[in-house]
PDB file of C-alpha atoms in Angstrom:
ATOM      1  CA  MET A  12      57.976  46.228 -19.351  1.00  0.00           C
ATOM      2  CA  VAL A  13      57.709  45.208 -23.011  1.00  0.00           C
ATOM      3  CA  THR A  14      59.398  47.634 -25.392  1.00  0.00           C
ATOM      4  CA  ARG A  15      57.803  48.671 -28.675  1.00  0.00           C
ATOM      5  CA  LYS A  16      60.442  46.751 -30.622  1.00  0.00           C
ATOM      6  CA  GLU A  17      59.788  43.579 -28.606  1.00  0.00           C
ATOM      7  CA  LYS A  18      56.063  44.036 -29.238  1.00  0.00           C
ATOM      8  CA  ARG A  19      56.670  44.307 -32.998  1.00  0.00           C
ATOM      9  CA  ASN A  20      58.784  41.158 -32.962  1.00  0.00           C
ATOM     10  CA  ARG A  21      56.077  39.256 -31.081  1.00  0.00           C
ATOM     11  CA  GLU A  22      53.468  40.371 -33.601  1.00  0.00           C
ATOM     12  CA  LYS A  23      55.672  39.077 -36.431  1.00  0.00           C
ATOM     13  CA  GLU A  24      55.774  35.652 -34.814  1.00  0.00           C
ATOM     14  CA  ALA A  25      52.065  35.556 -33.982  1.00  0.00           C
ATOM     15  CA  ASN A  26      49.803  33.381 -36.120  1.00  0.00           C
ATOM     16  CA  TYR A  27      46.544  35.309 -35.896  1.00  0.00           C
ATOM     17  CA  PHE A  28      44.597  32.859 -38.027  1.00  0.00           C
ATOM     18  CA  PHE A  29      45.590  30.016 -35.692  1.00  0.00           C
ATOM     19  CA  GLU A  30      44.616  32.129 -32.658  1.00  0.00           C
ATOM     20  CA  PHE A  31      41.238  32.836 -34.257  1.00  0.00           C
ATOM     21  CA  LEU A  32      40.647  29.122 -34.816  1.00  0.00           C
ATOM     22  CA  LYS A  33      41.441  28.368 -31.167  1.00  0.00           C
ATOM     23  CA  ILE A  34      38.844  30.917 -30.050  1.00  0.00           C
ATOM     24  CA  GLN A  35      36.293  29.642 -32.563  1.00  0.00           C
ATOM     25  CA  LYS A  36      36.730  26.005 -31.550  1.00  0.00           C
ATOM     26  CA  HIS A  37      36.481  26.848 -27.849  1.00  0.00           C
ATOM     27  CA  PHE A  38      33.394  29.078 -27.973  1.00  0.00           C
ATOM     28  CA  PHE A  39      31.670  28.106 -31.244  1.00  0.00           C
ATOM     29  CA  LYS A  40      32.699  24.547 -32.071  1.00  0.00           C
ATOM     30  CA  ASP A  41      29.631  23.968 -34.299  1.00  0.00           C
ATOM     31  CA  LEU A  42      29.887  27.278 -36.169  1.00  0.00           C
ATOM     32  CA  MET A  43      31.037  25.731 -39.455  1.00  0.00           C
ATOM     33  CA  ASN A  44      28.213  23.176 -39.376  1.00  0.00           C
ATOM     34  CA  ASN A  45      25.747  26.000 -38.779  1.00  0.00           C
ATOM     35  CA  LEU A  46      27.132  27.906 -41.762  1.00  0.00           C
ATOM     36  CA  LYS A  47      26.672  24.825 -43.946  1.00  0.00           C
ATOM     37  CA  LYS A  48      23.010  24.569 -42.897  1.00  0.00           C
ATOM     38  CA  VAL A  49      22.144  28.073 -44.158  1.00  0.00           C
ATOM     39  CA  ALA A  50      19.394  27.785 -46.769  1.00  0.00           C
ATOM     40  CA  ASP A  51      20.812  28.608 -50.194  1.00  0.00           C
ATOM     41  CA  HIS A  52      18.365  30.481 -52.454  1.00  0.00           C
ATOM     42  CA  ARG A  53      20.487  30.051 -55.603  1.00  0.00           C
ATOM     43  CA  HIS A  54      19.845  27.518 -58.360  1.00  0.00           C
ATOM     44  CA  GLN A  55      21.769  24.433 -57.273  1.00  0.00           C
ATOM     45  CA  SER A  56      23.049  23.588 -60.748  1.00  0.00           C
ATOM     46  CA  TYR A  57      25.022  26.867 -60.923  1.00  0.00           C
ATOM     47  CA  ILE A  58      26.625  26.692 -57.475  1.00  0.00           C
ATOM     48  CA  THR A  59      30.416  26.511 -57.142  1.00  0.00           C
ATOM     49  CA  TYR A  60      30.738  27.678 -53.530  1.00  0.00           C
ATOM     50  CA  GLY A  61      28.490  26.588 -50.688  1.00  0.00           C
ATOM     51  CA  PRO A  62      27.081  29.055 -48.134  1.00  0.00           C
ATOM     52  CA  GLU A  63      29.787  28.130 -45.603  1.00  0.00           C
ATOM     53  CA  VAL A  64      32.549  29.319 -47.975  1.00  0.00           C
ATOM     54  CA  LEU A  65      30.774  32.578 -48.813  1.00  0.00           C
ATOM     55  CA  LEU A  66      29.875  33.419 -45.216  1.00  0.00           C
ATOM     56  CA  PHE A  67      33.220  32.397 -43.750  1.00  0.00           C
ATOM     57  CA  THR A  68      35.020  34.550 -46.337  1.00  0.00           C
ATOM     58  CA  MET A  69      32.886  37.516 -45.240  1.00  0.00           C
ATOM     59  CA  MET A  70      33.664  36.787 -41.597  1.00  0.00           C
ATOM     60  CA  LEU A  71      37.391  36.856 -42.378  1.00  0.00           C
ATOM     61  CA  LYS A  72      36.961  40.159 -44.234  1.00  0.00           C
ATOM     62  CA  ASN A  73      35.308  41.777 -41.221  1.00  0.00           C
ATOM     63  CA  MET A  74      37.761  40.325 -38.713  1.00  0.00           C
ATOM     64  CA  THR A  75      40.794  41.502 -40.674  1.00  0.00           C
ATOM     65  CA  GLY A  76      39.420  45.031 -40.984  1.00  0.00           C
ATOM     66  CA  LEU A  77      39.261  45.116 -44.780  1.00  0.00           C
ATOM     67  CA  LYS A  78      37.144  48.061 -45.892  1.00  0.00           C
ATOM     68  CA  SER A  79      35.870  46.964 -49.300  1.00  0.00           C
ATOM     69  CA  MET A  80      34.783  43.810 -51.067  1.00  0.00           C
ATOM     70  CA  ARG A  81      37.276  44.453 -53.875  1.00  0.00           C
ATOM     71  CA  ASN A  82      40.089  44.740 -51.347  1.00  0.00           C
ATOM     72  CA  MET A  83      38.951  41.460 -49.822  1.00  0.00           C
ATOM     73  CA  SER A  84      39.159  39.583 -53.133  1.00  0.00           C
ATOM     74  CA  GLU A  85      42.639  40.991 -53.811  1.00  0.00           C
ATOM     75  CA  SER A  86      43.995  40.358 -50.307  1.00  0.00           C
ATOM     76  CA  PHE A  87      42.666  36.786 -50.046  1.00  0.00           C
ATOM     77  CA  ASN A  88      43.905  35.764 -53.493  1.00  0.00           C
ATOM     78  CA  LYS A  89      46.844  33.811 -52.050  1.00  0.00           C
ATOM     79  CA  GLU A  90      47.553  30.072 -52.104  1.00  0.00           C
ATOM     80  CA  GLU A  91      48.132  29.974 -48.331  1.00  0.00           C
ATOM     81  CA  CYS A  92      44.843  31.730 -47.605  1.00  0.00           C
ATOM     82  CA  ILE A  93      42.853  29.435 -49.918  1.00  0.00           C
ATOM     83  CA  LYS A  94      44.516  26.361 -48.405  1.00  0.00           C
ATOM     84  CA  ASN A  95      43.787  27.470 -44.815  1.00  0.00           C
ATOM     85  CA  VAL A  96      40.134  28.243 -45.520  1.00  0.00           C
ATOM     86  CA  GLY A  97      39.751  24.856 -47.225  1.00  0.00           C
ATOM     87  CA  LYS A  98      41.194  23.082 -44.167  1.00  0.00           C
ATOM     88  CA  VAL A  99      38.931  24.943 -41.752  1.00  0.00           C
ATOM     89  CA  LEU A 100      35.831  24.084 -43.781  1.00  0.00           C
ATOM     90  CA  GLY A 101      36.929  20.542 -44.573  1.00  0.00           C
ATOM     91  CA  LEU A 102      37.086  21.191 -48.316  1.00  0.00           C
ATOM     92  CA  ASP A 103      40.136  19.551 -49.879  1.00  0.00           C
ATOM     93  CA  SER A 104      38.987  20.527 -53.358  1.00  0.00           C
ATOM     94  CA  LEU A 105      38.834  24.299 -52.739  1.00  0.00           C
ATOM     95  CA  GLU A 106      40.953  25.858 -55.499  1.00  0.00           C
ATOM     96  CA  GLU A 107      39.836  29.493 -55.298  1.00  0.00           C
ATOM     97  CA  LEU A 108      37.949  31.764 -52.903  1.00  0.00           C
ATOM     98  CA  PRO A 109      34.756  33.363 -54.250  1.00  0.00           C
ATOM     99  CA  HIS A 110      34.878  36.682 -56.079  1.00  0.00           C
ATOM    100  CA  TYR A 111      33.100  39.550 -54.335  1.00  0.00           C
ATOM    101  CA  ASP A 112      30.422  39.639 -57.071  1.00  0.00           C
ATOM    102  CA  THR A 113      29.519  36.036 -56.218  1.00  0.00           C
ATOM    103  CA  ILE A 114      29.288  36.891 -52.510  1.00  0.00           C
ATOM    104  CA  ASN A 115      27.158  39.983 -53.183  1.00  0.00           C
ATOM    105  CA  ASP A 116      24.796  37.945 -55.352  1.00  0.00           C
ATOM    106  CA  PHE A 117      24.423  35.373 -52.567  1.00  0.00           C
ATOM    107  CA  LEU A 118      23.887  37.955 -49.808  1.00  0.00           C
ATOM    108  CA  SER A 119      21.392  40.020 -51.831  1.00  0.00           C
ATOM    109  CA  GLY A 120      18.921  37.124 -51.923  1.00  0.00           C
ATOM    110  CA  LEU A 121      19.696  35.582 -48.534  1.00  0.00           C
ATOM    111  CA  ASP A 122      16.816  35.410 -46.059  1.00  0.00           C
ATOM    112  CA  VAL A 123      17.685  37.610 -43.055  1.00  0.00           C
ATOM    113  CA  ASN A 124      16.356  34.911 -40.739  1.00  0.00           C
ATOM    114  CA  GLU A 125      19.208  32.631 -41.811  1.00  0.00           C
ATOM    115  CA  LEU A 126      21.787  35.087 -40.479  1.00  0.00           C
ATOM    116  CA  GLU A 127      19.733  35.639 -37.331  1.00  0.00           C
ATOM    117  CA  LYS A 128      19.949  31.901 -36.616  1.00  0.00           C
ATOM    118  CA  ILE A 129      23.761  32.123 -36.716  1.00  0.00           C
ATOM    119  CA  ARG A 130      23.747  35.128 -34.389  1.00  0.00           C
ATOM    120  CA  THR A 131      21.389  33.426 -31.934  1.00  0.00           C
ATOM    121  CA  TYR A 132      23.574  30.308 -31.895  1.00  0.00           C
ATOM    122  CA  MET A 133      26.692  32.358 -31.109  1.00  0.00           C
ATOM    123  CA  ILE A 134      25.057  34.419 -28.335  1.00  0.00           C
ATOM    124  CA  LYS A 135      23.598  31.320 -26.684  1.00  0.00           C
ATOM    125  CA  GLU A 136      26.985  29.603 -26.809  1.00  0.00           C
ATOM    126  CA  LEU A 137      28.606  32.558 -25.045  1.00  0.00           C
ATOM    127  CA  LEU A 138      25.911  32.478 -22.362  1.00  0.00           C
ATOM    128  CA  LYS A 139      26.308  28.711 -21.921  1.00  0.00           C
ATOM    129  CA  LYS A 140      30.055  29.096 -21.437  1.00  0.00           C
ATOM    130  CA  ARG A 141      29.320  31.561 -18.583  1.00  0.00           C
ATOM    131  CA  SER A 142      32.250  33.649 -19.749  1.00  0.00           C
ATOM    132  CA  LEU A 143      30.339  36.930 -19.398  1.00  0.00           C
ATOM    133  CA  GLU A 144      28.873  36.435 -15.922  1.00  0.00           C
ATOM    134  CA  SER A 145      30.794  39.319 -14.346  1.00  0.00           C
ATOM    135  CA  TYR A 146      28.903  41.807 -16.530  1.00  0.00           C
ATOM    136  CA  ARG A 147      25.464  41.072 -15.119  1.00  0.00           C
ATOM    137  CA  ILE A 148      23.649  43.953 -13.424  1.00  0.00           C
ATOM    138  CA  GLU A 149      23.581  43.284  -9.664  1.00  0.00           C
ATOM    139  CA  GLY A 150      24.965  39.856 -10.469  1.00  0.00           C
ATOM    140  CA  LYS A 151      21.647  38.743 -12.004  1.00  0.00           C
ATOM    141  CA  TYR A 152      20.284  40.747 -14.938  1.00  0.00           C
ATOM    142  CA  TRP A 153      21.704  41.020 -18.433  1.00  0.00           C
ATOM    143  CA  GLY A 154      21.715  44.618 -19.654  1.00  0.00           C
ATOM    144  CA  VAL A 155      20.176  44.962 -23.122  1.00  0.00           C
ATOM    145  CA  ILE A 156      20.361  48.331 -24.864  1.00  0.00           C
ATOM    146  CA  ILE A 157      17.517  49.238 -27.225  1.00  0.00           C
ATOM    147  CA  ASP A 158      18.259  51.855 -29.864  1.00  0.00           C
ATOM    148  CA  GLY A 159      17.228  52.782 -33.380  1.00  0.00           C
ATOM    149  CA  THR A 160      19.823  53.163 -36.119  1.00  0.00           C
ATOM    150  CA  GLY A 161      19.524  54.765 -39.540  1.00  0.00           C
ATOM    151  CA  LEU A 162      20.620  52.532 -42.412  1.00  0.00           C
ATOM    152  CA  HIS A 163      19.922  54.485 -45.601  1.00  0.00           C
ATOM    153  CA  THR A 164      18.582  57.906 -46.631  1.00  0.00           C
ATOM    154  CA  PHE A 165      17.216  58.751 -50.078  1.00  0.00           C
ATOM    155  CA  HIS A 166      15.939  61.935 -51.733  1.00  0.00           C
ATOM    156  CA  GLU A 167      13.513  59.858 -53.785  1.00  0.00           C
ATOM    157  CA  LYS A 168      11.248  57.020 -52.716  1.00  0.00           C
ATOM    158  CA  HIS A 169      13.227  53.797 -52.582  1.00  0.00           C
ATOM    159  CA  CYS A 170      10.355  51.344 -51.963  1.00  0.00           C
ATOM    160  CA  LYS A 171       6.877  51.107 -50.475  1.00  0.00           C
ATOM    161  CA  HIS A 172       8.330  50.435 -47.010  1.00  0.00           C
ATOM    162  CA  CYS A 173      10.269  53.705 -46.765  1.00  0.00           C
ATOM    163  CA  LEU A 174       9.786  55.982 -43.783  1.00  0.00           C
ATOM    164  CA  ARG A 175       9.166  59.606 -44.764  1.00  0.00           C
ATOM    165  CA  ARG A 176      10.206  62.842 -43.105  1.00  0.00           C
ATOM    166  CA  ALA A 177       9.378  66.317 -44.418  1.00  0.00           C
ATOM    167  CA  TYR A 178      11.696  69.293 -43.892  1.00  0.00           C
ATOM    168  CA  THR A 179      10.675  72.893 -44.580  1.00  0.00           C
ATOM    169  CA  ASN A 180      13.286  75.477 -45.559  1.00  0.00           C
ATOM    170  CA  LYS A 181      12.643  78.479 -43.302  1.00  0.00           C
ATOM    171  CA  GLU A 182      14.013  80.923 -45.867  1.00  0.00           C
ATOM    172  CA  THR A 183      12.310  79.665 -49.015  1.00  0.00           C
ATOM    173  CA  GLY A 184       9.359  77.846 -47.488  1.00  0.00           C
ATOM    174  CA  GLU A 185      10.142  74.909 -49.756  1.00  0.00           C
ATOM    175  CA  THR A 186       9.343  71.458 -48.352  1.00  0.00           C
ATOM    176  CA  ASN A 187      11.649  68.549 -49.029  1.00  0.00           C
ATOM    177  CA  VAL A 188      10.930  64.918 -48.229  1.00  0.00           C
ATOM    178  CA  LEU A 189      13.565  62.422 -47.165  1.00  0.00           C
ATOM    179  CA  TYR A 190      12.971  58.679 -47.440  1.00  0.00           C
ATOM    180  CA  MET A 191      14.694  56.460 -44.895  1.00  0.00           C
ATOM    181  CA  HIS A 192      15.278  52.915 -43.741  1.00  0.00           C
ATOM    182  CA  HIS A 193      15.891  52.360 -40.015  1.00  0.00           C
ATOM    183  CA  VAL A 194      16.391  49.323 -37.797  1.00  0.00           C
ATOM    184  CA  LEU A 195      15.825  48.821 -34.082  1.00  0.00           C
ATOM    185  CA  GLU A 196      18.646  46.900 -32.397  1.00  0.00           C
ATOM    186  CA  ALA A 197      18.788  45.008 -29.097  1.00  0.00           C
ATOM    187  CA  LYS A 198      22.377  44.707 -27.901  1.00  0.00           C
ATOM    188  CA  LEU A 199      23.779  42.790 -24.960  1.00  0.00           C
ATOM    189  CA  VAL A 200      26.093  45.006 -22.895  1.00  0.00           C
ATOM    190  CA  VAL A 201      29.284  43.277 -21.724  1.00  0.00           C
ATOM    191  CA  GLY A 202      31.755  45.813 -20.378  1.00  0.00           C
ATOM    192  CA  ASP A 203      33.087  47.974 -23.214  1.00  0.00           C
ATOM    193  CA  MET A 204      31.490  45.740 -25.849  1.00  0.00           C
ATOM    194  CA  VAL A 205      27.957  45.250 -27.142  1.00  0.00           C
ATOM    195  CA  PHE A 206      26.685  42.148 -28.959  1.00  0.00           C
ATOM    196  CA  SER A 207      23.624  42.316 -31.199  1.00  0.00           C
ATOM    197  CA  ILE A 208      21.026  39.767 -30.067  1.00  0.00           C
ATOM    198  CA  ALA A 209      17.951  40.793 -32.085  1.00  0.00           C
ATOM    199  CA  SER A 210      16.925  43.240 -34.819  1.00  0.00           C
ATOM    200  CA  GLU A 211      13.622  44.634 -36.042  1.00  0.00           C
ATOM    201  CA  PHE A 212      13.224  46.819 -39.123  1.00  0.00           C
ATOM    202  CA  ILE A 213      11.303  50.066 -38.675  1.00  0.00           C
ATOM    203  CA  GLU A 214       9.329  50.258 -41.899  1.00  0.00           C
ATOM    204  CA  ASN A 215       5.869  50.988 -43.225  1.00  0.00           C
ATOM    205  CA  GLU A 216       3.652  48.079 -44.270  1.00  0.00           C
ATOM    206  CA  SER A 217       2.662  49.982 -47.411  1.00  0.00           C
ATOM    207  CA  GLU A 218       3.133  53.429 -48.940  1.00  0.00           C
ATOM    208  CA  ASN A 219      -0.374  54.632 -48.029  1.00  0.00           C
ATOM    209  CA  VAL A 220      -0.370  54.019 -44.263  1.00  0.00           C
ATOM    210  CA  SER A 221      -2.145  56.630 -42.127  1.00  0.00           C
ATOM    211  CA  LYS A 222       0.478  56.392 -39.375  1.00  0.00           C
ATOM    212  CA  GLN A 223       4.086  55.545 -40.025  1.00  0.00           C
ATOM    213  CA  ASP A 224       6.005  52.852 -38.204  1.00  0.00           C
ATOM    214  CA  CYS A 225       8.176  54.099 -35.333  1.00  0.00           C
ATOM    215  CA  GLU A 226      10.642  52.902 -32.682  1.00  0.00           C
ATOM    216  CA  LEU A 227       7.959  52.246 -30.063  1.00  0.00           C
ATOM    217  CA  LYS A 228       5.882  50.117 -32.446  1.00  0.00           C
ATOM    218  CA  ALA A 229       9.016  48.260 -33.496  1.00  0.00           C
ATOM    219  CA  PHE A 230       9.959  47.717 -29.831  1.00  0.00           C
ATOM    220  CA  ASP A 231       6.694  45.821 -29.307  1.00  0.00           C
ATOM    221  CA  ARG A 232       7.667  43.432 -32.125  1.00  0.00           C
ATOM    222  CA  LEU A 233      11.299  43.274 -31.007  1.00  0.00           C
ATOM    223  CA  ALA A 234      10.354  42.454 -27.406  1.00  0.00           C
ATOM    224  CA  LYS A 235       8.265  39.485 -28.565  1.00  0.00           C
ATOM    225  CA  LYS A 236      11.176  38.272 -30.693  1.00  0.00           C
ATOM    226  CA  ILE A 237      13.641  38.523 -27.785  1.00  0.00           C
ATOM    227  CA  LYS A 238      11.272  36.710 -25.428  1.00  0.00           C
ATOM    228  CA  LYS A 239      10.756  33.910 -27.936  1.00  0.00           C
ATOM    229  CA  ILE A 240      14.512  33.415 -28.442  1.00  0.00           C
ATOM    230  CA  PHE A 241      15.665  33.930 -24.844  1.00  0.00           C
ATOM    231  CA  LYS A 242      12.681  32.655 -22.876  1.00  0.00           C
ATOM    232  CA  ARG A 243      14.199  32.505 -19.385  1.00  0.00           C
ATOM    233  CA  LEU A 244      17.009  35.032 -19.692  1.00  0.00           C
ATOM    234  CA  PRO A 245      16.813  37.632 -16.871  1.00  0.00           C
ATOM    235  CA  ILE A 246      16.931  40.911 -18.795  1.00  0.00           C
ATOM    236  CA  CYS A 247      17.133  44.571 -17.838  1.00  0.00           C
ATOM    237  CA  ILE A 248      16.135  46.817 -20.739  1.00  0.00           C
ATOM    238  CA  LEU A 249      18.293  49.952 -21.090  1.00  0.00           C
ATOM    239  CA  GLY A 250      16.813  52.793 -23.124  1.00  0.00           C
ATOM    240  CA  ASP A 251      16.937  56.533 -23.658  1.00  0.00           C
ATOM    241  CA  SER A 252      14.124  58.906 -22.706  1.00  0.00           C
ATOM    242  CA  LEU A 253      11.999  57.804 -25.685  1.00  0.00           C
ATOM    243  CA  TYR A 254      11.360  54.494 -23.901  1.00  0.00           C
ATOM    244  CA  ALA A 255      10.348  56.130 -20.617  1.00  0.00           C
ATOM    245  CA  CYS A 256       6.627  55.556 -21.148  1.00  0.00           C
ATOM    246  CA  GLU A 257       3.878  53.320 -19.811  1.00  0.00           C
ATOM    247  CA  THR A 258       3.711  51.268 -23.019  1.00  0.00           C
ATOM    248  CA  VAL A 259       7.336  50.155 -22.654  1.00  0.00           C
ATOM    249  CA  PHE A 260       7.020  49.643 -18.882  1.00  0.00           C
ATOM    250  CA  ASN A 261       3.984  47.400 -19.346  1.00  0.00           C
ATOM    251  CA  LEU A 262       5.762  45.338 -22.029  1.00  0.00           C
ATOM    252  CA  CYS A 263       8.749  44.832 -19.738  1.00  0.00           C
ATOM    253  CA  ARG A 264       6.498  43.799 -16.836  1.00  0.00           C
ATOM    254  CA  ALA A 265       4.613  41.374 -19.082  1.00  0.00           C
ATOM    255  CA  HIS A 266       7.908  39.705 -20.041  1.00  0.00           C
ATOM    256  CA  LYS A 267       9.175  39.858 -16.435  1.00  0.00           C
ATOM    257  CA  TRP A 268      12.048  42.146 -17.372  1.00  0.00           C
ATOM    258  CA  LYS A 269      13.552  44.989 -15.377  1.00  0.00           C
ATOM    259  CA  TYR A 270      14.122  48.342 -17.057  1.00  0.00           C
ATOM    260  CA  ILE A 271      16.291  51.455 -16.703  1.00  0.00           C
ATOM    261  CA  CYS A 272      15.437  54.465 -18.862  1.00  0.00           C
ATOM    262  CA  ARG A 273      17.106  57.849 -19.087  1.00  0.00           C
ATOM    263  CA  PHE A 274      15.094  60.598 -17.455  1.00  0.00           C
ATOM    264  CA  LYS A 275      14.381  63.678 -19.542  1.00  0.00           C
ATOM    265  CA  GLU A 276      12.262  66.514 -18.255  1.00  0.00           C
ATOM    266  CA  GLY A 277       8.971  66.690 -20.096  1.00  0.00           C
ATOM    267  CA  ARG A 278       8.865  63.041 -21.191  1.00  0.00           C
ATOM    268  CA  ILE A 279       6.651  61.927 -18.276  1.00  0.00           C
ATOM    269  CA  LYS A 280       5.230  65.043 -16.643  1.00  0.00           C
ATOM    270  CA  SER A 281       4.011  63.281 -13.492  1.00  0.00           C
ATOM    271  CA  ILE A 282       7.500  61.932 -12.763  1.00  0.00           C
ATOM    272  CA  SER A 283       9.082  65.304 -13.509  1.00  0.00           C
ATOM    273  CA  THR A 284       6.673  67.022 -11.089  1.00  0.00           C
ATOM    274  CA  GLU A 285       7.282  64.416  -8.390  1.00  0.00           C
ATOM    275  CA  PHE A 286      11.063  64.670  -8.844  1.00  0.00           C
ATOM    276  CA  LYS A 287      10.997  68.452  -8.444  1.00  0.00           C
ATOM    277  CA  ALA A 288       8.808  68.186  -5.343  1.00  0.00           C
ATOM    278  CA  ILE A 289      11.173  65.664  -3.709  1.00  0.00           C
ATOM    279  CA  LYS A 290      14.183  67.802  -4.601  1.00  0.00           C
ATOM    280  CA  GLU A 291      12.596  70.940  -3.106  1.00  0.00           C
ATOM    281  CA  LEU A 292      11.649  68.977   0.026  1.00  0.00           C
ATOM    282  CA  GLU A 293      15.231  67.761   0.478  1.00  0.00           C
ATOM    283  CA  GLN A 294      16.587  71.294   0.004  1.00  0.00           C
ATOM    284  CA  SER A 295      14.146  72.699   2.584  1.00  0.00           C
ATOM    285  CA  LYS A 296      15.373  70.146   5.158  1.00  0.00           C
ATOM    286  CA  ASP A 297      18.959  71.328   4.681  1.00  0.00           C
TER     287      ASP A 297
END
């Protein structure tokens, strides 16, 4: 049994950056090359830091649990940190790490598809390594959770793509409109962890659409994206009761996927009626 004091002493001796590099080189040996290939939208004559430096700095921020960009710039402003990052990226001339304003400027204009390429590379590498095989459903299918997530909410219209939702105050009768941005995520389930494998924004094409975008419409687009990226991956879609509908079932069948959806009474009346009938039949036999 390891005592708490022994555990603290071990943590003092541990080189977490070195351990991270061992993991990265084993699972994602071409990660740094992929970061360098990210298309840079900035004017080349004004560039001091390449995309690999900016993105790797952000990766370190997230892995070390730093909460803010300002805190990142302050914490990483050390000779040892700059030297280590330069070695990892093969940059002998790296004298400083980028300020958070520089990183924000880069990320604000970065094409989302560039980041999706990095994510796809990493997920495919994990699948190739067969290190997650024990988490397959029935030893064959990869469980993929589909769920919508709210990103931002505004009291005034943010852009022409905003989703709108009206709320009426029962006491005053006053109607307020909230403007929102949502995203639909597909996440690979591996034990207690989930890995994002594809994303699709839920947004209106214009501000004058007759019917707003929704999760089910976005799932149609997301399913096509997943099938294009992971053509032969045996998938089992996992969804809540919203996805328990013929539209979703037909999409899954078309892509040769299995599906498991949460049952909620009233979502599919025919199934609810059949379930009650079977339950009553079983009780009558007892």
